[in-house]
Coordinates of C-alpha atoms (C1' of nucleotides) in Angstrom, one line a residue:
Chain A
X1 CA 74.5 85.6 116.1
X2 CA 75.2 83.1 118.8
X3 CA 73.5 82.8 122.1
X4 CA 74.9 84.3 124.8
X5 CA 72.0 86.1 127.3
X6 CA 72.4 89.8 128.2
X7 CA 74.6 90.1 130.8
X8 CA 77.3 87.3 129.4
X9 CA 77.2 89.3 126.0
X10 CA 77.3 92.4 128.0
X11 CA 80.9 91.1 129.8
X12 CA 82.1 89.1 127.2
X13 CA 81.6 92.5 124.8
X14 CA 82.9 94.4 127.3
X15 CA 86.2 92.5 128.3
X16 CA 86.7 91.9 124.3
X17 CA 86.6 96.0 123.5
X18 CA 88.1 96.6 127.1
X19 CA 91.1 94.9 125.8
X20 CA 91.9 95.9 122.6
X21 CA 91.6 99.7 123.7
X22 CA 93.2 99.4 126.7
X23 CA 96.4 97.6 125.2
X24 CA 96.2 99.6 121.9
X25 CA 96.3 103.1 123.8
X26 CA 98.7 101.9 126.1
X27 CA 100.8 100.6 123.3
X28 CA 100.8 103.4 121.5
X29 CA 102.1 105.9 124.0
X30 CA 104.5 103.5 125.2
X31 CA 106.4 103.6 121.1
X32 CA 105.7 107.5 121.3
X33 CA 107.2 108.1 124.5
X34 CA 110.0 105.5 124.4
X35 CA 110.1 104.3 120.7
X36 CA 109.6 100.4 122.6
X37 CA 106.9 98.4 121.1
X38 CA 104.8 96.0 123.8
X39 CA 106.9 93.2 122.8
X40 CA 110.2 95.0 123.6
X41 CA 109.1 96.5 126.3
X42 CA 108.2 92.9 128.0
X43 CA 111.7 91.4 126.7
X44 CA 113.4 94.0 128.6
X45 CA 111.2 94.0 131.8
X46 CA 112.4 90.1 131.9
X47 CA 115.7 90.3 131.0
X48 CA 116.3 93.6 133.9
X49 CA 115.0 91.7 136.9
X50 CA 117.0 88.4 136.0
X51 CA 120.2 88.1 137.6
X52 CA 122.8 89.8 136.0
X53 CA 120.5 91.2 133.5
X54 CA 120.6 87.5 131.4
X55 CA 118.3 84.9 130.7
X56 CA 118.0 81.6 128.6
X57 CA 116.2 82.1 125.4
X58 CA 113.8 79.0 126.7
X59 CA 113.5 80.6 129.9
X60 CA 112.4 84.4 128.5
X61 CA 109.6 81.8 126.0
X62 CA 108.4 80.9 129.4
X63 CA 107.6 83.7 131.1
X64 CA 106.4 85.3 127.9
X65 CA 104.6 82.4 126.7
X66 CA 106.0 83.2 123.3
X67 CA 106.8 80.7 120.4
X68 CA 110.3 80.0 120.2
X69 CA 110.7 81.3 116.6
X70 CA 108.8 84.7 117.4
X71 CA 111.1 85.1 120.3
X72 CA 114.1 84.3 118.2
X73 CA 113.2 86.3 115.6
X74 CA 112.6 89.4 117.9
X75 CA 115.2 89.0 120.1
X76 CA 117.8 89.6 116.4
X77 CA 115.8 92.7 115.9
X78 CA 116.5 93.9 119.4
X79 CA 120.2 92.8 119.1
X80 CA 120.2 95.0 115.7
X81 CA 119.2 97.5 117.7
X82 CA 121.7 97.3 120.6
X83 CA 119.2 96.1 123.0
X84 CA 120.6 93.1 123.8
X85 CA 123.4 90.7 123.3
X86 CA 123.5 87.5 122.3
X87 CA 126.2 85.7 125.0
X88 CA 127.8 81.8 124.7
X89 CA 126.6 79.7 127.6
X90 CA 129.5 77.8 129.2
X91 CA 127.6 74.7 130.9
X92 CA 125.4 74.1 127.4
X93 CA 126.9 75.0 124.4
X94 CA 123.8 73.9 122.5
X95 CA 122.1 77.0 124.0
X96 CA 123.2 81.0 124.6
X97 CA 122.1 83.4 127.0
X98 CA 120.1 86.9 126.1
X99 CA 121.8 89.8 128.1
X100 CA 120.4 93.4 128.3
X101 CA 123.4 96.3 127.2
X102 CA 123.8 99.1 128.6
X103 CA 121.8 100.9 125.9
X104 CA 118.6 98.7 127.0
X105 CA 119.6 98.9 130.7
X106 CA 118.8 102.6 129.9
X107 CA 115.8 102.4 127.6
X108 CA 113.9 100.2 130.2
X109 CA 114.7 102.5 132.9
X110 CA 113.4 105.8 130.7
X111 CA 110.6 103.7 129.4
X112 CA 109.3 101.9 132.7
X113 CA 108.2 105.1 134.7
X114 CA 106.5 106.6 132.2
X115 CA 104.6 103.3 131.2
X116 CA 103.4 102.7 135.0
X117 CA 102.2 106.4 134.7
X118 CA 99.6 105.8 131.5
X119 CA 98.8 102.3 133.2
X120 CA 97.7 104.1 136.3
X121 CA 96.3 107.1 134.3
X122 CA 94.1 104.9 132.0
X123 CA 93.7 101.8 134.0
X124 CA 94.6 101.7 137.7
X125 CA 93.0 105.1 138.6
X126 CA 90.1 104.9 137.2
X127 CA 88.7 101.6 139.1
X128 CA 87.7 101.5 142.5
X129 CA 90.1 99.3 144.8
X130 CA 87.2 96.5 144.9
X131 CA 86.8 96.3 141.6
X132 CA 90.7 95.7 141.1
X133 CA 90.1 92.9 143.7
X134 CA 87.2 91.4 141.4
X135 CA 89.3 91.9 138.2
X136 CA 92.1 90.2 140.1
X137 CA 89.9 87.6 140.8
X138 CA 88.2 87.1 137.7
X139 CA 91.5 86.6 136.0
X140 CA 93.4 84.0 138.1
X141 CA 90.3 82.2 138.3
X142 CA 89.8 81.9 134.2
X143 CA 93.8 81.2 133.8
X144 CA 93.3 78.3 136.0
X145 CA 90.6 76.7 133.9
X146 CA 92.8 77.3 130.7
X147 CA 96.0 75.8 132.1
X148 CA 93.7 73.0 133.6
X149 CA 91.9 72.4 130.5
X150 CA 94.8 72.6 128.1
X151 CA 96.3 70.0 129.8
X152 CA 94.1 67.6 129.6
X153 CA 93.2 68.2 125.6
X154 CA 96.7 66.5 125.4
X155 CA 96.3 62.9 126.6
X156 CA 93.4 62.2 124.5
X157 CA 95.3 58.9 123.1
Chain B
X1 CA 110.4 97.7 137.7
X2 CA 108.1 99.9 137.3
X3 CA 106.1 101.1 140.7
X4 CA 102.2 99.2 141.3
X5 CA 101.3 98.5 144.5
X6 CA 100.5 94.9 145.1
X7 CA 96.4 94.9 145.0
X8 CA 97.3 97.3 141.5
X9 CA 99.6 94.8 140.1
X10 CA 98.0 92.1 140.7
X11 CA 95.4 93.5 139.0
X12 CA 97.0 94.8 136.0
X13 CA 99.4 91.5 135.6
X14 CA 96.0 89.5 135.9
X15 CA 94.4 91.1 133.0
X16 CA 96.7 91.6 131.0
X17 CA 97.6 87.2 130.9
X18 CA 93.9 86.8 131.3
X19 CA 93.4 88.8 127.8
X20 CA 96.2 86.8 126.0
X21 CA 95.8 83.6 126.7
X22 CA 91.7 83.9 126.5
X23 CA 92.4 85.4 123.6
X24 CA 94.8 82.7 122.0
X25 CA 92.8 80.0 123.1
X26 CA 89.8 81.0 121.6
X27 CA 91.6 81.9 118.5
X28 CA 93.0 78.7 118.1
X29 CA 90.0 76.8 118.8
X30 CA 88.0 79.1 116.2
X31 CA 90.6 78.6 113.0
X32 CA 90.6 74.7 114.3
X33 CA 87.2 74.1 114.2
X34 CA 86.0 76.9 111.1
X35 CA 89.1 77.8 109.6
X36 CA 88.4 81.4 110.5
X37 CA 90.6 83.8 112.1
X38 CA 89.3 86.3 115.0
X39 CA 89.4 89.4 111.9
X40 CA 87.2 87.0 109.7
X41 CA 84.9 86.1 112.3
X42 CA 84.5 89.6 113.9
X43 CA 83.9 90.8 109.9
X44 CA 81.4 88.2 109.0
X45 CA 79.5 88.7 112.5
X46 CA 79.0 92.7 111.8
X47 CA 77.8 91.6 107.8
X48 CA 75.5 89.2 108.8
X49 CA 73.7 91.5 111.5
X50 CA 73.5 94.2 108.8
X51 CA 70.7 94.6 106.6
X52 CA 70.7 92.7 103.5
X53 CA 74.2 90.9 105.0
X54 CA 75.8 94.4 103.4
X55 CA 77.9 97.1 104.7
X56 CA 80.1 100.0 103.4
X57 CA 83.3 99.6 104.4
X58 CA 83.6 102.9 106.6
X59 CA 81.3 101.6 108.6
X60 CA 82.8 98.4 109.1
X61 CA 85.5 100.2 110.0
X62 CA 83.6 102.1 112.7
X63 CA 82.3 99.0 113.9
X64 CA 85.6 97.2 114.2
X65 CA 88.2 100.0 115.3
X66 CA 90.5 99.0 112.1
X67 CA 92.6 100.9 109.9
X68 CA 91.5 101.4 106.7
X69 CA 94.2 99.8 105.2
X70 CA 93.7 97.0 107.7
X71 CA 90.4 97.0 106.5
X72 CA 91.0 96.9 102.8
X73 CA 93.6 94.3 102.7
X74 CA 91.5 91.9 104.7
X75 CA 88.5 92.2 102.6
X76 CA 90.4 91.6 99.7
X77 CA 91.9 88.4 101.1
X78 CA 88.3 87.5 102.5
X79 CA 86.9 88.3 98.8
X80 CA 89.5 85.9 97.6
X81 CA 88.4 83.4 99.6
X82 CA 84.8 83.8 98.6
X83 CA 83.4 84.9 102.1
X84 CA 82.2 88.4 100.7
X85 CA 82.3 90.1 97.6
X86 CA 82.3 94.1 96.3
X87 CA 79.8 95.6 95.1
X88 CA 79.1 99.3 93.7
X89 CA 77.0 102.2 95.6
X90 CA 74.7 103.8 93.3
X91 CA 74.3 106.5 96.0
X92 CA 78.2 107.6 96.0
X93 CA 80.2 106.2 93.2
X94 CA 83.4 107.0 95.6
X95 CA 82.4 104.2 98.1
X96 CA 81.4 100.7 97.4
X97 CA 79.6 97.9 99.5
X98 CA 80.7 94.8 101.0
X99 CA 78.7 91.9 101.1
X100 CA 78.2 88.4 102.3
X101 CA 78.8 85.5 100.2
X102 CA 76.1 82.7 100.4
X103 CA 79.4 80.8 101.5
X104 CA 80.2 83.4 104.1
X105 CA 76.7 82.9 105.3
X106 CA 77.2 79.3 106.2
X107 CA 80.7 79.9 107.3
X108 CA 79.5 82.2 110.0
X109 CA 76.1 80.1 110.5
X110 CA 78.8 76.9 111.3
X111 CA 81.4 79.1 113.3
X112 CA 79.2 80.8 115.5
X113 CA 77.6 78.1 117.7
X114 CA 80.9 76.6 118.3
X115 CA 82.3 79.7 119.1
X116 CA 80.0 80.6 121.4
X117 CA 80.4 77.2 123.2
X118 CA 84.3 77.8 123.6
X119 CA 83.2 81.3 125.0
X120 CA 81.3 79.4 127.7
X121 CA 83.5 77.1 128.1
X122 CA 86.2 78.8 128.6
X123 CA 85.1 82.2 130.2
X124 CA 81.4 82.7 130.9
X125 CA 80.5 79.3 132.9
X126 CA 83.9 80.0 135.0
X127 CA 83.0 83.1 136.4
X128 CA 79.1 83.9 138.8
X129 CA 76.8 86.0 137.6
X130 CA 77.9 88.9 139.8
X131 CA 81.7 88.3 138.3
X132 CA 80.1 88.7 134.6
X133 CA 78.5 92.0 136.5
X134 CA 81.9 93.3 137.9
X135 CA 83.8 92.4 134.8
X136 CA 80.8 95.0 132.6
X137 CA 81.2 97.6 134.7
X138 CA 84.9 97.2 135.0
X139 CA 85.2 97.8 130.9
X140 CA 82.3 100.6 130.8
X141 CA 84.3 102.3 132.8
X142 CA 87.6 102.1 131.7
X143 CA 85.9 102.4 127.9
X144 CA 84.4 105.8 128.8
X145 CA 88.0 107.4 130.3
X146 CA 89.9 106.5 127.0
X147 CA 87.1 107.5 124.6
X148 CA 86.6 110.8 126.7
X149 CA 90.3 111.4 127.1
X150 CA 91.2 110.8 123.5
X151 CA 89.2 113.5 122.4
X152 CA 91.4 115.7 125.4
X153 CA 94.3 114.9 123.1
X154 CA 93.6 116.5 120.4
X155 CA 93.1 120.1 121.4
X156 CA 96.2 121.1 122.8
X157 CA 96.3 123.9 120.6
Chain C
dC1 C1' 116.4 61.0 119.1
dA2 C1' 115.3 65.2 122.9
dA3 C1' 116.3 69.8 123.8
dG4 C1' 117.9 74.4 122.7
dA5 C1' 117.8 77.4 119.3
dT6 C1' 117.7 79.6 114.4
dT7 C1' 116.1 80.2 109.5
dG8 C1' 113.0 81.0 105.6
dA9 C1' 108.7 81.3 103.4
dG10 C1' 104.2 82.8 103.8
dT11 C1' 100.5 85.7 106.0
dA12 C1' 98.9 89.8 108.6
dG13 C1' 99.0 94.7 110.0
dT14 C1' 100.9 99.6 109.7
dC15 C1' 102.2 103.8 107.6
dA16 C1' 102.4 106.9 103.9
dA17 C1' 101.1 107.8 99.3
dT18 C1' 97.6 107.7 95.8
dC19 C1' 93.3 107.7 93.2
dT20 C1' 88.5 109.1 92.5
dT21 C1' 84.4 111.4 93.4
dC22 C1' 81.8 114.8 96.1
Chain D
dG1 C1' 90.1 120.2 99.2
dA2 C1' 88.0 116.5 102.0
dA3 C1' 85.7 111.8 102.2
dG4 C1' 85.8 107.0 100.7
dA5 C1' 88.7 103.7 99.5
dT6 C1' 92.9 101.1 97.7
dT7 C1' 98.0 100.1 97.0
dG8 C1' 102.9 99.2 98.0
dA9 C1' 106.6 98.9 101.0
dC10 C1' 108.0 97.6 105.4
dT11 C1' 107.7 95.3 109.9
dA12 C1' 105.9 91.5 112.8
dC13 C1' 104.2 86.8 113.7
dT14 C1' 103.5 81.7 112.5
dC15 C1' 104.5 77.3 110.8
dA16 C1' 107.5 73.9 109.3
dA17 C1' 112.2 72.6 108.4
dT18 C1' 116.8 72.7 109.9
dC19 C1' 121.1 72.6 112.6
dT20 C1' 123.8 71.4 116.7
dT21 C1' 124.8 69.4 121.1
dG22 C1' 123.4 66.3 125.0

DNA sequence: CAAGATTGAGTAGTCAATCTTC
DNA sequence: GAAGATTGACTACTCAATCTTG
């Protein structure tokens, strides 16, 4: 339909299917082997290498680029759960803190291992050091342009 | 957390932002500018490559890695719109066809060249000719271990 | 009124059950 | 009974509105 020569359509097809497998596979043995969905899984990755297992709602929307009412509503699933806690925040009591329990303290630490295991089984292992370079590459170059571009989309006034 | 070298987490990190915020931005840009989401858009492309603008759904299905029920509930909300419409198979009264619209027609006809241009935009014109190489044969590969392994999967019996 | 955060309504996707025809 | 397809209930995400404190 568009126009896009062969070897862009080939890449751009490629990444585009590349993608979706790679994160649907992934994602699926990650809720069969740990009963975490993606999402979960990158809450509690934050949360367990922030000091005292903790963060700031905003702060966890940062790093996850999430919107704050996705994040909100996830995080009261997790908390239904026993993932996580909801904690008051002394020095702003507009705001709260997020804090792993033990419960998630242990679900992360099942759930990690076995995660980096299908990421190197599916991923990792089966590209060539070079071409993780390249991908590596290819990536922080694109995110550049993006945060680059969306800022100036903003100041068109 | 989990244990990635750092040339194989840099890697791994990379694509994994590199695929959601590519991904988001180009979503956005294509419901902005058509009023299409991504599933629309990846539908009307496959119909309007088909002969006749027609498919049955199964093989959309093929085509698009969905679930059925995926599948059907977005084709109803599509045919609601007026993008495609049912029709009957004379062949095999089980199945049915879905078609293009004359208004789904113009809808991708408008979408696609913009589309296109945000692809280039934002990904293609970034990235050399031997990146768009690297990237192709980065996804081939990893495309053939999950499609080879997932039929592994199924014969542990 | 900004910032931090939550809520509710609406839309999209998943899983299991169902229906019909081969 | 299996293939082609749809449905309904449930879960997840988005958008706009809201609430509270700084």
């Amino acid at each position: 339909v568009g126009w896009l020569d062969g070897r862009e359509e080939r890449a751009w097809r490629g990444f585009v299917s590349l993608q979706q497998q790679v994160r649907r596979r992934i994602a699926r043995e990650l809720q069969r082997s740990s009963g975490l969905s993606e999402a979960d899984y990158e809450v509690l990755v934050h949360l367990s290498e922030a000091p005292d297992g903790r963060m700031r709602p905003y702060q966890l929307g940062r790093v996850t680029q999430w919107e704050k009412s996705r994040l909100s509503h996830h995080l009261s699933r997790m908390a239904e759960r026993g993932l996580v806690e909801r904690q008051f925040c002394p020095t702003d009591s507009r705001g709260s803190f997020v804090a792993l329990t033990q419960e998630g303290r242990s679900a992360i630490g099942a759930a990690a291992p076995l995660h980096v295991e299908d990421v190197r089984r599916w991923f990792i292992d089966v590209l060539t050091p070079e071409q993780l370079d390249a991908l590596a590459e290819i990536s922080e170059t694109v995110l550049e342009h993006l945060a680059a571009e969306g800022d100036e989309g903003a100041c068109t006034s």
